[in-house]
Amino acid sequence: MSIVKRVVGRLAHRGWAYLRDAAALSPGSTGGYRFRRLGEGACVSFPLGAIFGEAWIEIGDHTLIGERVSISAGMGPGVDLGPGSIVRIGRACSIGRGSHIVGHQSIDIGDDVFTGPYVYITDQNHVYDDPEKPIGRQWPRNNPVSIGSGSWLGTGAIILPGTRIGRQSVVAAGAVVRGEFPDHSVIAGVPAKIVRRHSPERGWHSPLLPVEPVSLPDPRTAPGVSAAGTGTA
């Protein structure tokens, strides 16, 4: 490689790094003020995805939103969605690049939630009640979503309307999740189900396996007990 190419390449990389840093959204940047809340130390990385409805989006302190992440509240820009927030992302979260968070009623993401890239979270879906009407023209239905603090969502996971995931849970890569899941669950599959759980008594275990029966000694044959069980031997 010629000296000129090396110099141009170095300048291009430095210029791109400077542009990414300068164009990222932070609490002090012009774009940061459009959010309902963009917490201290939070950052929305550049290049940005599709972001609108910022007045109904809250992002907690020290949360990192990756490159090309789309976050939206409502059907489109310029719509009044009422006094409350729609999308709430907690503190110290990390949302992987290329992910989509699409809120219309309520999406709650707790603190310390990490996701892989290309995760999709939405609280709205199309309906197909009328078999004669195009599905895209039928009015969609909303159902709130919540993801408990400390959880991890693997690459390409899809979180559908009405899903409630408990604290410290894992969603496997590529899982399609709908329903309610308790704390300390490992959720996988299409459709997703619990494949592991944690309890104080059993630790991490598969809920699909039967519980091992506990063998207790027969008191009739214990030392010092007669065969009739009414006195000493």
mmCIF file of C-alpha atoms in Angstrom, residues 45-183:
data_model
loop_
_atom_site.group_PDB
_atom_site.id
_atom_site.type_symbol
_atom_site.label_atom_id
_atom_site.label_comp_id
_atom_site.label_asym_id
_atom_site.label_seq_id
_atom_site.Cartn_x
_atom_site.Cartn_y
_atom_site.Cartn_z
ATOM 1 C CA SER A 45 -24.725 6.307 19.189
ATOM 2 C CA PHE A 46 -24.277 7.597 15.651
ATOM 3 C CA PRO A 47 -25.281 6.556 13.000
ATOM 4 C CA LEU A 48 -28.781 6.902 14.407
ATOM 5 C CA GLY A 49 -31.717 4.682 13.533
ATOM 6 C CA ALA A 50 -35.258 5.978 13.060
ATOM 7 C CA ILE A 51 -36.095 7.934 16.203
ATOM 8 C CA PHE A 52 -39.326 9.857 16.706
ATOM 9 C CA GLY A 53 -41.763 10.631 19.498
ATOM 10 C CA GLU A 54 -38.821 11.626 21.700
ATOM 11 C CA ALA A 55 -41.107 13.587 24.038
ATOM 12 C CA TRP A 56 -42.578 10.213 25.121
ATOM 13 C CA ILE A 57 -39.249 8.365 25.429
ATOM 14 C CA GLU A 58 -37.188 8.126 28.637
ATOM 15 C CA ILE A 59 -33.617 6.797 28.699
ATOM 16 C CA GLY A 60 -31.924 6.324 32.073
ATOM 17 C CA ASP A 61 -28.518 7.380 33.359
ATOM 18 C CA HIS A 62 -25.427 5.794 31.779
ATOM 19 C CA THR A 63 -27.444 3.793 29.253
ATOM 20 C CA LEU A 64 -25.807 3.130 25.891
ATOM 21 C CA ILE A 65 -27.964 2.899 22.769
ATOM 22 C CA GLY A 66 -25.983 1.247 19.977
ATOM 23 C CA GLU A 67 -25.575 2.310 16.365
ATOM 24 C CA ARG A 68 -28.615 2.275 14.057
ATOM 25 C CA VAL A 69 -31.028 1.519 16.896
ATOM 26 C CA SER A 70 -34.583 2.653 16.119
ATOM 27 C CA ILE A 71 -36.719 3.872 19.023
ATOM 28 C CA SER A 72 -40.181 5.214 18.353
ATOM 29 C CA ALA A 73 -43.282 6.234 20.276
ATOM 30 C CA GLY A 74 -46.539 6.400 18.329
ATOM 31 C CA MET A 75 -47.362 5.878 14.668
ATOM 32 C CA GLY A 76 -45.279 8.768 13.391
ATOM 33 C CA PRO A 77 -43.773 12.161 14.179
ATOM 34 C CA GLY A 78 -45.971 15.028 15.279
ATOM 35 C CA VAL A 79 -48.683 12.992 17.048
ATOM 36 C CA ASP A 80 -49.812 14.001 20.554
ATOM 37 C CA LEU A 81 -49.620 10.836 22.680
ATOM 38 C CA GLY A 82 -50.867 12.329 25.940
ATOM 39 C CA PRO A 83 -49.185 13.323 29.193
ATOM 40 C CA GLY A 84 -47.337 10.105 30.070
ATOM 41 C CA SER A 85 -44.247 8.476 28.608
ATOM 42 C CA ILE A 86 -44.560 5.467 26.268
ATOM 43 C CA VAL A 87 -41.061 3.952 26.105
ATOM 44 C CA ARG A 88 -39.009 3.774 29.290
ATOM 45 C CA ILE A 89 -35.462 2.368 29.314
ATOM 46 C CA GLY A 90 -33.772 2.127 32.718
ATOM 47 C CA ARG A 91 -30.311 3.050 33.918
ATOM 48 C CA ALA A 92 -27.045 1.353 32.895
ATOM 49 C CA CYS A 93 -28.628 -0.564 30.005
ATOM 50 C CA SER A 94 -26.957 -1.477 26.722
ATOM 51 C CA ILE A 95 -29.124 -1.828 23.598
ATOM 52 C CA GLY A 96 -27.348 -3.656 20.775
ATOM 53 C CA ARG A 97 -26.844 -2.130 17.343
ATOM 54 C CA GLY A 98 -29.642 -2.411 14.815
ATOM 55 C CA SER A 99 -32.304 -3.126 17.445
ATOM 56 C CA HIS A 100 -35.863 -1.758 17.231
ATOM 57 C CA ILE A 101 -38.017 -0.615 20.152
ATOM 58 C CA VAL A 102 -41.464 0.299 18.840
ATOM 59 C CA GLY A 103 -43.876 1.623 21.462
ATOM 60 C CA HIS A 104 -47.505 2.703 21.182
ATOM 61 C CA GLN A 105 -48.905 2.158 24.684
ATOM 62 C CA SER A 106 -46.237 1.083 27.183
ATOM 63 C CA ILE A 107 -42.790 -0.516 26.998
ATOM 64 C CA ASP A 108 -40.844 -0.754 30.268
ATOM 65 C CA ILE A 109 -37.222 -1.921 30.199
ATOM 66 C CA GLY A 110 -35.682 -2.167 33.673
ATOM 67 C CA ASP A 111 -32.208 -1.251 34.881
ATOM 68 C CA ASP A 112 -29.067 -3.115 33.760
ATOM 69 C CA VAL A 113 -30.786 -4.790 30.806
ATOM 70 C CA PHE A 114 -28.381 -5.816 28.025
ATOM 71 C CA THR A 115 -29.330 -6.906 24.526
ATOM 72 C CA GLY A 116 -27.484 -8.347 21.586
ATOM 73 C CA PRO A 117 -27.837 -6.735 18.152
ATOM 74 C CA TYR A 118 -31.032 -6.744 16.066
ATOM 75 C CA VAL A 119 -33.465 -7.317 18.928
ATOM 76 C CA TYR A 120 -37.082 -6.303 18.213
ATOM 77 C CA ILE A 121 -39.428 -5.155 21.000
ATOM 78 C CA THR A 122 -42.970 -3.941 20.339
ATOM 79 C CA ASP A 123 -46.245 -3.540 22.199
ATOM 80 C CA GLN A 124 -48.403 -3.488 19.059
ATOM 81 C CA ASN A 125 -49.435 -6.047 16.470
ATOM 82 C CA HIS A 126 -51.803 -6.209 13.502
ATOM 83 C CA VAL A 127 -55.011 -8.183 13.852
ATOM 84 C CA TYR A 128 -56.749 -10.456 11.357
ATOM 85 C CA ASP A 129 -60.309 -10.504 12.746
ATOM 86 C CA ASP A 130 -61.872 -9.675 9.387
ATOM 87 C CA PRO A 131 -60.869 -12.361 6.873
ATOM 88 C CA GLU A 132 -61.969 -10.186 3.925
ATOM 89 C CA LYS A 133 -60.007 -7.060 4.848
ATOM 90 C CA PRO A 134 -56.269 -6.688 4.220
ATOM 91 C CA ILE A 135 -54.461 -7.296 7.504
ATOM 92 C CA GLY A 136 -52.399 -4.142 7.105
ATOM 93 C CA ARG A 137 -55.620 -2.097 6.993
ATOM 94 C CA GLN A 138 -57.117 -3.548 10.165
ATOM 95 C CA TRP A 139 -56.657 -1.449 13.270
ATOM 96 C CA PRO A 140 -53.775 -2.867 15.355
ATOM 97 C CA ARG A 141 -54.004 -3.924 18.990
ATOM 98 C CA ASN A 142 -51.738 -2.796 21.849
ATOM 99 C CA ASN A 143 -50.615 -4.742 24.905
ATOM 100 C CA PRO A 144 -47.956 -3.424 27.342
ATOM 101 C CA VAL A 145 -44.493 -4.987 27.514
ATOM 102 C CA SER A 146 -42.145 -5.109 30.497
ATOM 103 C CA ILE A 147 -38.629 -6.543 30.771
ATOM 104 C CA GLY A 148 -37.252 -7.011 34.275
ATOM 105 C CA SER A 149 -34.031 -5.481 35.539
ATOM 106 C CA GLY A 150 -30.814 -7.421 35.060
ATOM 107 C CA SER A 151 -32.068 -9.404 32.075
ATOM 108 C CA TRP A 152 -30.209 -10.353 28.884
ATOM 109 C CA LEU A 153 -31.801 -10.593 25.435
ATOM 110 C CA GLY A 154 -29.811 -12.504 22.842
ATOM 111 C CA THR A 155 -29.217 -11.542 19.221
ATOM 112 C CA GLY A 156 -32.340 -11.389 17.074
ATOM 113 C CA ALA A 157 -34.806 -12.028 19.912
ATOM 114 C CA ILE A 158 -38.364 -10.800 19.241
ATOM 115 C CA ILE A 159 -40.467 -9.571 22.154
ATOM 116 C CA LEU A 160 -44.147 -9.437 21.201
ATOM 117 C CA PRO A 161 -47.045 -7.436 22.701
ATOM 118 C CA GLY A 162 -48.229 -8.521 26.135
ATOM 119 C CA THR A 163 -44.882 -10.027 27.168
ATOM 120 C CA ARG A 164 -43.774 -9.643 30.779
ATOM 121 C CA ILE A 165 -40.321 -10.962 31.600
ATOM 122 C CA GLY A 166 -39.173 -11.156 35.222
ATOM 123 C CA ARG A 167 -35.891 -9.994 36.725
ATOM 124 C CA GLN A 168 -32.507 -11.565 35.955
ATOM 125 C CA SER A 169 -33.856 -13.563 33.026
ATOM 126 C CA VAL A 170 -32.221 -14.723 29.794
ATOM 127 C CA VAL A 171 -33.869 -14.724 26.365
ATOM 128 C CA ALA A 172 -32.012 -16.940 23.902
ATOM 129 C CA ALA A 173 -30.927 -15.672 20.498
ATOM 130 C CA GLY A 174 -33.697 -15.860 17.913
ATOM 131 C CA ALA A 175 -36.470 -16.572 20.426
ATOM 132 C CA VAL A 176 -39.984 -15.294 19.667
ATOM 133 C CA VAL A 177 -41.434 -14.378 23.043
ATOM 134 C CA ARG A 178 -45.019 -13.815 24.119
ATOM 135 C CA GLY A 179 -46.543 -14.295 27.585
ATOM 136 C CA GLU A 180 -45.556 -13.941 31.218
ATOM 137 C CA PHE A 181 -42.312 -15.357 32.612
ATOM 138 C CA PRO A 182 -41.183 -15.279 36.260
ATOM 139 C CA ASP A 183 -37.886 -14.006 37.658
#
